[in-house]
Structure formats: C-alpha cells, structure tokens
Amino acid sequence: MQKSDPRKEIDWNDVRKHKYGHLSESASQYQEATDILELGHFTWDKYLKETCSVPAPVHCFKQSYTPPSNEFKISMKLEAQDPRNTTSTCIATVVGLTGARLRLRLDGSDNKNDFWRLVDSAEIQPVGNCEKNGGMLQPPLGFRLNASSWPMFLLKTLNGAEMAPIRIFHKEPPSPSHNFFKMGMKLEAVDRKNPHFICPATIGEVRGSEVLVTFDGWRGAFDYWCRFDSRDIFPVGWCSLTGDNLQPPGTKVCIYLNKSGSTGPHLDKKKVQQLPDHFGPARASVVLQQAVQACIDCAYHQKTVFSFLKQGHGGEVISAVFDREQHTLNLPAVNSITYVLRFLEKLCHNLRSDNLFGNQPFTQTHLSLTSTEYSHSHDRYLPGETFVLGNSLARSLEPHSDSMDSTLNPTNLVSTSPNLRTPGYRPLLPSCGLPLSTASAVRRLCSRGSDRYLESRDTSRPSGRDPSSWTVEDVMQFIREADPQLGPHADLFRKHEIDGKALLLLRSDMMMKYMGLKLGPALKLSYHIDRLKQGKF
C-alpha cells in the first residue's frame, strides 16, 4: 500500500503546470466535455479575481498534498464498506474511473446503488483484508438473491476475477487538527445529488465541526452540510491535478421556436403560432419545462404528448388534462444545454414534427404577437428572476445509449448568456453558438442522456407489433423500456422463457411465487402488462 509523501507538496496556485496520474478511461471520455467547457475560458485565477474570493488553504482539507495516482482498472475486484450499511464489508467491482476516484458497484447489487470513493479511501481494501482481520464478507443491502445463496454467489464472483493488487491502494491522509474553514472560501466539491461531478463551491457557513457547501450558480438546490474533514471536498485546483473534470459555474440558456416548420399530426399549428418566439433565458430545467409544456398545450389531444414522456427525477413539473383529470409528471433535472436540446429533438421526432427548437431566432412567416398579448397570454411560460445554470454536462444524467442515436448539429445548440440575473424574457439576448471545431465532441455528448425519459414510437420496437407475437428478447426489451428501474429484472424473463403470449398471462402473484420478484417490481410489471393488454403501449 502506497503512502503519500507530505514532503512533496505541490504548489496549488500553479496547478496548470501539473497533470498527476493518468487520464483514465472515464476521464478521457470527459475530456470531450472539457474541450467544450474551455470555450467559456473558466479558470480559477480569473474566477477568483472576478468574485474577489480566496481559495481555502490546502491544510483545511483531509486530502493528500500530492493527489494519489489512480492505477485501478475497470472490472477489478476489491473490498468496500456498504455505504447503506457501514458495518458490512462487501465485494465491489470497479465500474468507472475519473481522476483519483473510483465508481464502485457492490456485487449482488444493481446499478442504482453505485457509489464513488477516492483511491486513498480507508473504506476500500484489497480482497482478503476482511478475512485477514477476522471478519466475514457480507451480501450488500438489498442482495438480489436469497441470503442462503450468498456463499456460492461469492465463490462464483471471485473465481477467475482480476483482484486489485495491494500496491495500488493508498493510505488515507490524516484529518486536519480542527476546522480551519472560513465563510466565503472557495473550493471544489462533489455534487452529492450527482456524485459523478465535482463543481466550484463556496463555504456558505461554518458551524462547529461542520461547513455548508454551496455550489456557485445553483441557487441552493444542491447545497449540503458536511464535516470539515469530508472526503467530498477538495482544494481549488484538485481536478486540474488529477485529470478529473471540473464543472464550471453555470450560465443561462435560451431556445427559439420555429413557427414556420411542420407541426406534424399531433400539434395545432394555430396554437403554436400563439406561443412566445423563445423560452428563456432561464435555468435549463425551467426552459425545458416551458418548451415541453408548450407542446402539451398545443396538442390536439394532450394525452398523446403526455404518453411520450416518462417520469423523471428532480426536474420541473409538467401537467396535462385528459380523461377528465389533471395528470402531472416530473421531467429530469437537466442542467445542460446539450441535453435540453437533445430531449426536445427526440420529443419532436416522436411527435412527427420538424425540430421546433434551436439556438438562433428563426425567420418567421407570420406576424408576431404584440408585447401585451405576449405577456398576458403566456404567463405560464414566463420564468421569474432566476440564477445562472451550468453550461456543462447534465448534472443529474449519466451517459445513456439509445437505439435511435441521432446527433446534434452544432449550429442548433442552445445559446447561453453570462448574465447572472435576467427577469422574464426581455431583453432578447444575442446568441453565441459553439464553433464547428467542436462538432464531433458535441455530437458524442449530445447523443446520450435524456432519451430514457421519452417514449419512442419507432416501428422497429416490439411495441409496434402484436404482443402475442413477441419473442423472449422482445419481452426483455419491453421490460427495460417500460421502466428503467425494472431493467435488472429483464434477465429473469429469459431464464423463465417468457415470450409475448406468456407475458400476457402473467399476474403479480405468479411473478412473486415463481420468478422470485419482490412485491414492488411485481406490481409495476403487472401495471405495464395491463396497459399492454389495453393497447396503451
């Protein structure tokens, strides 16, 4: 196990001269985002001067003065504390790498409970450490099989697996003697709601041994309290040293409506003509909500548009009225211009309309509404005073592939504004699209992410055919697309050879008794099967 050398302290004020360790598989992916983010010219030196701020001294943090190198590889096995049950030590697999951090998945768990640890965390150890100290490896909380099958599962898991060698583990650094933080100091911090990301932050308050971490430009949505010796906070320049990707403070977004394009069979062109010419500038999630709500309000049948959407998490709420009831749904908390446009592009595809949204004002062939009509008719689309939002990868969405993997034209990217506050929609901000040199990076970034919240109606999918003719693979695809949380259970349908005809005969009690499903997933599946029988898929 390697020890950090306190004598080799790096000058944190000159981090641009240093690149410590290697750019891991995940870190190299994020370099695409870095290429784009650098267009905004975010640097700590410039930002500290602009905000008249000071960085928190390195001795405030429980981090190595020289960041540890990351020599782990994807699929390596190690022992880790179960973050949901810290008294248990489990077998974990490395499923992601970025900078000096590891994304871990407990064997026997699913991808909804992945977590991140630094390579010098005391909570990870080489395989065999637990037994060496008289302990026993435990199944993770929520182990998917029967507890009695754990020993055999463990044996199969470790047989032939690549164990992380002891030499690549690092000793955890010591804690500071006490809380040295002061209000207003700048730092880099993990976004705990989206721990994939590290962002610029400020110490908002100091209370005993705890500090309030506030994220610059995010209006309190992601703030949290933590101990002064938390491993989730870092000195300014940490990401530059480790090769991790620092998300910059945000900017607002603004998208424009193409009223001259084809609205397709589902949207009323007359209603589209009455919409504002643009949504924003505002927070990205607010702009997305306004655009999606506008599509619902302009639909001949609101239920049609609503049916294309899936329940998201953390975003704004949209609503529709059908079947004599009001229905609501949360959109995903997209805080990225690329994902906003990607989401809307996919929605327009499903609505069989032209892409109605872009970053440049469209040449309109109709008379615009007067400003009075505009403001009185569309109050629901007018945001109040809003703070800045991230010009970065969506902080709540991890990369997600989709069979319909279209790409974005960089000339249609949403424009951004550096202004901190802008009430309403006026004044109209000039656009600043990305140059063509970033096209390939943008395409790769924009072809993933928000698709999972949109129901595609491609005829190539099994939902376009009679369910009784589905194969086992079609059934598995249906399960994954009906609800991403049911995805881990799809393999059970192969194991039990459930094809389309068998699927239509399934009941929740049968799934629990013969397939070993818990009540929650069984009820969800029954709901989706009932909808299938009613022709709603």
XYZ file of C-alpha atoms in Angstrom:
537
model
C 0.000 0.000 0.000
C 1.418 3.349 -1.036
C 1.851 6.213 1.380
C 1.503 9.849 0.426
C 4.704 11.866 0.822
C 3.983 15.098 2.730
C 7.383 16.458 1.687
C 6.397 16.577 -1.974
C 3.798 19.298 -1.640
C 2.568 20.699 -4.932
C 2.083 24.423 -5.423
C -1.703 24.590 -5.621
C -1.534 28.106 -7.062
C 0.208 26.773 -10.166
C -1.889 23.720 -10.899
C -1.943 24.271 -14.643
C 1.670 23.110 -14.812
C 0.804 19.734 -13.328
C -1.025 16.660 -14.553
C -0.868 13.971 -11.924
C -1.539 10.341 -12.750
C -3.098 9.085 -15.991
C -6.263 10.082 -17.780
C -8.399 7.074 -17.027
C -10.974 5.522 -19.327
C -13.753 7.649 -17.873
C -11.594 10.757 -17.558
C -10.761 10.584 -21.254
C -14.484 10.487 -22.011
C -15.000 13.634 -20.014
C -12.214 15.340 -21.949
C -14.826 15.865 -24.669
C -16.806 17.952 -22.221
C -13.668 19.756 -21.096
C -12.940 20.774 -24.684
C -16.331 22.451 -24.854
C -16.274 23.929 -21.374
C -12.921 25.570 -22.032
C -14.649 27.673 -24.659
C -16.092 29.573 -21.732
C -12.492 30.183 -20.572
C -13.198 29.178 -16.978
C -10.037 29.338 -14.945
C -9.747 29.569 -11.198
C -7.338 32.513 -11.359
C -9.744 34.589 -13.418
C -12.790 33.454 -11.435
C -11.207 34.262 -8.060
C -10.341 37.748 -9.266
C -13.812 38.348 -10.697
C -15.509 37.243 -7.476
C -12.896 38.843 -5.178
C -12.612 35.488 -3.419
C -9.856 33.471 -1.799
C -9.335 29.693 -2.074
C -9.444 27.611 1.080
C -5.842 26.691 2.066
C -4.862 23.094 1.402
C -4.358 22.382 5.124
C -8.142 22.780 5.597
C -8.819 19.522 3.773
C -8.498 15.846 4.522
C -6.791 15.260 1.183
C -3.276 14.248 0.227
C -0.990 17.207 -0.515
C 0.102 15.255 -3.572
C -3.044 13.718 -5.126
C -2.750 9.902 -5.311
C -2.260 8.188 -8.661
C -5.099 6.035 -9.946
C -3.835 2.687 -11.260
C -7.131 0.825 -10.926
C -8.778 -0.701 -13.984
C -12.376 -1.388 -14.933
C -13.646 -4.789 -13.637
C -11.067 -5.087 -10.832
C -12.417 -6.543 -7.584
C -11.851 -5.121 -4.104
C -13.479 -4.977 -0.677
C -15.604 -1.961 0.235
C -17.903 -0.834 3.006
C -21.557 -0.925 2.017
C -22.480 2.813 2.052
C -26.027 1.933 3.091
C -24.865 -0.386 5.879
C -21.406 0.690 7.015
C -20.991 -2.280 9.367
C -20.843 -4.621 6.354
C -17.814 -5.240 4.168
C -18.706 -6.430 0.668
C -17.078 -7.361 -2.606
C -17.166 -4.493 -5.092
C -16.278 -4.101 -8.762
C -14.704 -1.037 -10.335
C -17.186 0.109 -12.994
C -15.850 3.615 -13.633
C -12.755 5.776 -13.233
C -12.212 9.510 -13.217
C -9.251 11.374 -11.794
C -8.385 9.931 -8.389
C -11.854 8.444 -7.923
C -13.465 5.041 -8.494
C -17.047 4.269 -9.315
C -17.924 1.073 -7.442
C -20.759 -1.415 -7.639
C -21.330 -3.965 -4.885
C -21.520 -7.464 -6.340
C -25.065 -8.729 -5.952
C -26.469 -5.207 -6.101
C -27.640 -3.248 -9.158
C -26.512 -0.073 -10.909
C -28.929 2.131 -8.947
C -26.655 1.909 -5.906
C -23.263 2.693 -7.434
C -21.049 4.967 -5.348
C -17.742 6.808 -5.638
C -14.598 6.523 -3.496
C -11.159 8.096 -3.673
C -8.311 5.693 -4.316
C -6.849 6.617 -0.896
C -10.107 5.980 0.987
C -9.909 3.787 4.089
C -13.287 2.330 3.050
C -11.730 0.280 0.246
C -9.228 -2.533 0.778
C -7.695 -5.400 -1.213
C -9.662 -8.656 -1.374
C -8.681 -10.789 1.621
C -8.280 -7.905 4.064
C -11.573 -8.631 5.817
C -10.757 -12.308 6.405
C -7.236 -11.400 7.478
C -8.707 -9.250 10.248
C -11.152 -11.908 11.421
C -14.227 -10.591 9.595
C -16.600 -12.082 7.043
C -17.692 -10.670 3.728
C -21.409 -9.873 3.744
C -24.011 -9.614 0.969
C -24.926 -5.995 0.162
C -28.117 -4.475 1.478
C -30.831 -5.465 -0.980
C -28.965 -8.560 -2.214
C -30.950 -9.735 -5.241
C -30.815 -13.462 -4.407
C -31.689 -15.476 -1.318
C -29.259 -14.968 1.557
C -28.554 -18.711 1.613
C -27.097 -18.475 -1.896
C -24.511 -15.854 -0.852
C -21.552 -18.249 -0.269
C -21.938 -19.860 -3.696
C -22.510 -16.452 -5.323
C -19.331 -15.136 -3.688
C -17.358 -18.146 -4.884
C -18.519 -17.699 -8.471
C -17.935 -13.928 -8.320
C -14.304 -14.227 -7.254
C -13.433 -17.252 -9.402
C -11.176 -16.040 -12.200
C -11.759 -12.359 -11.404
C -8.977 -9.757 -11.516
C -8.188 -8.652 -7.967
C -6.920 -5.127 -7.443
C -3.286 -5.564 -6.277
C -2.368 -4.216 -2.862
C 0.288 -1.906 -4.329
C -2.292 0.390 -5.999
C -4.135 1.157 -2.755
C -3.096 4.283 -0.859
C -3.064 5.199 2.806
C -5.792 7.639 3.778
C -4.434 11.108 4.671
C -4.809 12.405 8.242
C -7.585 14.775 9.252
C -6.823 18.447 9.932
C -6.420 19.191 13.639
C -9.601 21.272 13.623
C -11.960 23.198 11.350
C -9.886 25.883 9.582
C -12.585 26.881 7.082
C -13.978 30.406 6.971
C -17.132 31.649 5.314
C -16.609 32.743 1.709
C -13.626 30.491 0.948
C -13.673 28.774 -2.458
C -13.174 25.057 -3.022
C -14.086 22.168 -5.308
C -16.793 19.797 -4.095
C -18.623 16.639 -5.133
C -22.240 17.233 -6.073
C -23.826 14.664 -3.774
C -27.038 14.513 -5.779
C -24.924 13.709 -8.826
C -21.621 12.416 -7.403
C -20.275 11.937 -10.910
C -19.471 15.669 -10.864
C -17.108 17.976 -9.000
C -18.041 21.667 -9.101
C -16.772 25.072 -7.907
C -18.232 25.828 -4.491
C -18.134 28.302 -1.618
C -18.186 27.844 2.156
C -21.570 29.358 2.965
C -21.447 28.930 6.741
C -19.270 27.389 9.438
C -20.875 25.747 12.463
C -18.634 23.822 14.864
C -17.105 20.883 13.018
C -19.417 21.320 10.028
C -19.414 23.547 6.958
C -22.159 24.441 4.495
C -21.030 23.744 0.923
C -22.853 25.993 -1.559
C -22.453 25.470 -5.303
C -21.726 28.591 -7.295
C -24.632 29.482 -9.576
C -27.115 26.838 -8.398
C -29.440 28.718 -6.022
C -29.251 26.270 -3.133
C -30.654 23.241 -4.940
C -27.511 21.172 -4.390
C -26.094 22.665 -1.154
C -25.259 20.398 1.764
C -23.673 20.346 5.211
C -20.670 18.138 5.839
C -17.838 17.728 8.328
C -14.697 19.766 7.743
C -12.770 16.525 7.130
C -15.188 15.194 4.488
C -13.536 13.402 1.558
C -16.052 15.055 -0.799
C -14.397 18.486 -0.692
C -11.100 19.469 -2.306
C -8.722 22.427 -2.631
C -9.009 24.715 -5.632
C -7.072 23.079 -8.485
C -7.661 19.468 -7.416
C -9.402 18.481 -10.661
C -6.661 20.021 -12.758
C -4.090 17.954 -10.905
C -5.942 14.658 -11.021
C -7.366 14.874 -14.532
C -10.916 14.947 -13.202
C -13.436 17.168 -14.986
C -14.451 20.318 -13.108
C -17.911 21.590 -13.987
C -17.783 25.400 -14.317
C -20.248 27.804 -12.685
C -23.322 27.989 -14.860
C -24.899 30.232 -17.429
C -28.487 30.680 -18.547
C -29.919 29.151 -21.685
C -32.381 30.387 -24.271
C -34.055 28.412 -27.050
C -36.062 29.702 -30.004
C -39.252 28.346 -31.529
C -39.546 27.553 -35.237
C -43.125 28.588 -36.012
C -42.663 28.102 -39.751
C -41.842 24.399 -39.554
C -44.204 21.477 -39.913
C -46.038 20.826 -36.638
C -46.969 17.277 -37.592
C -50.239 15.424 -36.921
C -50.342 15.979 -33.146
C -49.800 19.741 -32.680
C -52.265 22.501 -33.596
C -50.364 24.937 -35.832
C -52.639 27.845 -34.840
C -51.803 27.331 -31.172
C -48.091 27.026 -31.964
C -48.279 30.411 -33.724
C -49.512 31.984 -30.475
C -46.548 30.791 -28.418
C -43.611 33.045 -27.484
C -40.811 33.197 -30.027
C -38.371 31.911 -27.433
C -38.147 30.311 -23.981
C -35.575 31.743 -21.585
C -33.060 32.963 -20.808
C -33.520 30.956 -17.643
C -32.315 27.845 -15.874
C -32.027 24.907 -18.252
C -34.602 22.800 -16.385
C -37.072 25.707 -16.459
C -36.566 26.237 -20.197
C -37.120 22.522 -20.800
C -40.317 22.622 -18.743
C -41.633 25.629 -20.672
C -40.933 24.021 -24.044
C -42.452 20.641 -23.139
C -45.483 22.293 -21.517
C -45.973 24.363 -24.661
C -46.039 21.178 -26.754
C -48.670 19.689 -24.440
C -50.799 22.830 -24.503
C -50.676 22.967 -28.309
C -51.629 19.319 -28.811
C -54.950 18.276 -30.303
C -55.002 15.614 -27.583
C -52.814 16.334 -24.547
C -52.820 12.663 -23.636
C -50.867 11.896 -26.827
C -47.923 14.126 -25.951
C -48.065 13.106 -22.294
C -47.798 9.443 -23.304
C -44.417 10.099 -24.947
C -42.905 11.126 -21.610
C -41.598 9.060 -18.729
C -41.374 10.028 -15.095
C -38.082 11.804 -14.408
C -36.492 12.888 -11.162
C -35.590 16.277 -9.721
C -36.798 18.411 -12.626
C -39.706 20.769 -13.166
C -43.321 19.548 -13.260
C -45.439 19.491 -16.415
C -49.185 18.828 -16.486
C -51.854 17.665 -18.904
C -55.618 17.294 -18.711
C -57.240 14.195 -20.148
C -59.763 11.534 -19.097
C -61.419 14.293 -17.028
C -58.391 14.512 -14.736
C -55.245 16.566 -14.421
C -52.073 14.487 -14.692
C -48.620 15.662 -13.619
C -45.123 14.379 -14.296
C -41.602 15.365 -13.279
C -39.089 15.995 -16.022
C -35.436 15.062 -15.461
C -33.324 17.750 -13.782
C -31.381 18.615 -16.923
C -28.889 21.371 -16.230
C -27.111 21.188 -19.572
C -27.824 22.971 -22.833
C -26.916 19.869 -24.810
C -29.382 17.615 -23.006
C -32.180 20.184 -23.210
C -31.905 20.305 -26.982
C -31.434 16.536 -27.246
C -34.583 15.946 -25.194
C -36.648 18.311 -27.342
C -35.229 16.886 -30.564
C -36.333 13.386 -29.542
C -39.769 14.642 -28.463
C -40.272 16.366 -31.845
C -39.212 13.149 -33.563
C -41.881 11.232 -31.669
C -44.453 13.920 -32.487
C -43.500 13.579 -36.181
C -42.913 17.314 -36.434
C -39.948 19.313 -37.640
C -37.412 20.091 -34.955
C -39.201 23.102 -33.497
C -36.345 24.369 -31.332
C -32.900 25.882 -31.914
C -30.426 28.417 -30.588
C -30.926 31.034 -33.308
C -34.065 33.098 -33.958
C -35.948 31.523 -36.864
C -37.187 33.554 -39.831
C -40.913 33.736 -39.171
C -43.567 33.937 -41.907
C -46.311 35.280 -39.639
C -46.979 38.458 -37.720
C -45.671 38.279 -34.176
C -47.926 38.976 -31.212
C -47.659 42.366 -29.620
C -45.759 42.522 -26.375
C -49.021 42.979 -24.462
C -50.595 39.862 -25.971
C -47.331 38.018 -25.432
C -47.067 38.719 -21.736
C -50.753 38.296 -20.903
C -51.409 35.148 -22.909
C -48.372 33.187 -21.813
C -47.688 33.877 -18.159
C -47.187 30.168 -17.552
C -44.108 30.284 -19.774
C -42.570 33.323 -18.106
C -39.950 32.483 -15.503
C -39.367 34.754 -12.593
C -35.972 36.049 -11.669
C -33.580 33.122 -11.953
C -29.969 32.442 -11.202
C -27.343 31.065 -13.543
C -27.221 27.450 -14.638
C -24.486 25.100 -15.748
C -23.008 25.223 -19.223
C -21.890 21.623 -18.828
C -22.928 18.037 -18.955
C -26.288 17.403 -17.311
C -25.526 17.025 -13.634
C -28.293 14.534 -12.978
C -27.960 12.373 -16.040
C -25.316 9.800 -16.660
C -24.460 8.838 -20.239
C -27.152 6.551 -21.624
C -27.233 4.909 -25.032
C -30.347 4.550 -27.131
C -31.111 2.637 -30.318
C -32.193 5.851 -32.006
C -28.839 7.532 -31.650
C -29.247 10.733 -33.644
C -26.759 13.574 -33.274
C -26.996 17.313 -32.831
C -25.982 19.842 -35.439
C -23.649 22.208 -33.567
C -25.318 25.188 -35.256
C -28.526 24.309 -33.404
C -27.053 24.360 -29.926
C -28.818 26.480 -27.355
C -27.303 29.887 -26.840
C -26.069 30.963 -23.440
C -25.765 34.164 -21.516
C -23.176 35.048 -18.896
C -25.592 37.385 -17.124
C -26.343 36.421 -13.552
C -29.956 37.621 -13.455
C -32.463 38.441 -16.185
C -36.160 38.926 -15.338
C -38.672 37.439 -17.768
C -37.734 37.011 -21.412
C -36.645 40.535 -22.201
C -34.255 41.831 -23.340
C -33.577 39.239 -26.020
C -30.013 38.052 -25.649
C -27.609 37.609 -28.575
C -26.793 34.006 -29.313
C -23.344 32.537 -29.091
C -23.384 29.056 -30.650
C -20.375 26.784 -30.471
C -17.873 26.839 -33.354
C -17.807 23.998 -35.840
C -14.497 22.759 -34.493
C -16.333 21.261 -31.545
C -18.792 19.351 -33.734
C -17.532 15.845 -33.097
C -17.332 16.337 -29.333
C -20.804 17.857 -29.274
C -22.258 15.000 -31.270
C -20.831 12.439 -28.875
C -22.057 14.392 -25.861
C -25.498 15.088 -27.226
C -26.310 11.604 -28.456
C -26.722 10.311 -24.924
C -28.694 11.117 -21.825
C -32.276 12.358 -21.930
C -33.614 9.681 -24.305
C -34.641 7.454 -21.419
C -37.366 9.906 -20.368
C -39.031 9.848 -23.779
C -41.174 7.047 -25.133
C -40.079 6.354 -28.710
C -42.689 5.180 -31.188
C -40.274 3.647 -33.702
C -41.878 0.755 -35.579
C -38.710 -1.279 -35.097
C -39.541 -1.630 -31.430
C -41.681 -4.565 -30.244
C -44.389 -2.096 -29.140
C -45.228 -1.646 -32.828
C -46.301 -5.301 -33.186
C -48.884 -7.622 -31.682
C -47.511 -8.504 -28.193
C -48.626 -12.131 -28.596
C -46.041 -12.469 -31.394
C -43.136 -11.168 -29.299
C -40.062 -13.282 -28.737
C -38.328 -13.559 -25.351
C -35.887 -10.848 -26.480
C -38.803 -8.568 -27.412
C -40.272 -9.088 -23.948
C -36.954 -8.195 -22.326
C -36.743 -5.036 -24.426
C -40.296 -4.111 -23.419
C -39.460 -4.535 -19.721
C -36.361 -2.328 -19.983
C -38.182 0.408 -21.883
C -41.370 0.349 -19.814
C -39.433 1.357 -16.706
C -35.614 1.649 -16.472
C -35.810 0.556 -12.820
C -37.171 -2.797 -13.971
C -34.215 -3.321 -16.312
C -32.243 -5.510 -13.855
C -35.172 -7.954 -13.768
C -35.303 -8.421 -17.554
C -32.943 -11.416 -17.482
C -35.474 -13.304 -15.377
C -37.782 -13.353 -18.379
C -35.114 -15.092 -20.446
C -34.417 -17.535 -17.623
C -38.112 -18.482 -17.447
C -38.581 -18.340 -21.248
C -41.338 -15.729 -21.080
C -42.374 -14.772 -24.620
C -45.226 -12.471 -25.623
C -48.012 -14.990 -25.089
C -46.684 -15.972 -21.660
C -46.241 -12.307 -20.707
C -49.929 -11.578 -21.295
C -50.816 -14.413 -18.882
C -48.584 -13.243 -16.037
C -50.012 -11.959 -12.743
C -48.169 -10.322 -9.869
C -48.625 -13.334 -7.562
C -47.133 -15.639 -10.215
C -44.107 -13.359 -10.657
C -43.517 -13.302 -6.904
C -44.017 -17.038 -6.403
C -42.270 -18.498 -9.452
C -39.845 -15.773 -10.533
C -38.743 -14.581 -7.100
C -39.716 -10.930 -7.630
C -40.470 -8.670 -4.717
C -43.879 -7.067 -4.383
C -42.872 -3.634 -5.728
C -41.385 -4.778 -9.060
C -44.159 -7.348 -9.477
C -46.852 -4.679 -9.102
C -45.059 -2.353 -11.527
C -44.786 -5.122 -14.111
C -48.457 -6.017 -13.672
C -49.349 -2.379 -14.316
C -47.349 -2.287 -17.544
C -48.749 -5.647 -18.681
C -52.302 -4.382 -18.063
C -51.526 -1.281 -20.145
C -50.172 -3.555 -22.849
C -53.396 -5.545 -22.879
C -55.364 -2.288 -23.191
C -53.290 -1.274 -26.191
C -51.615 1.675 -24.467
C -48.097 0.679 -25.471
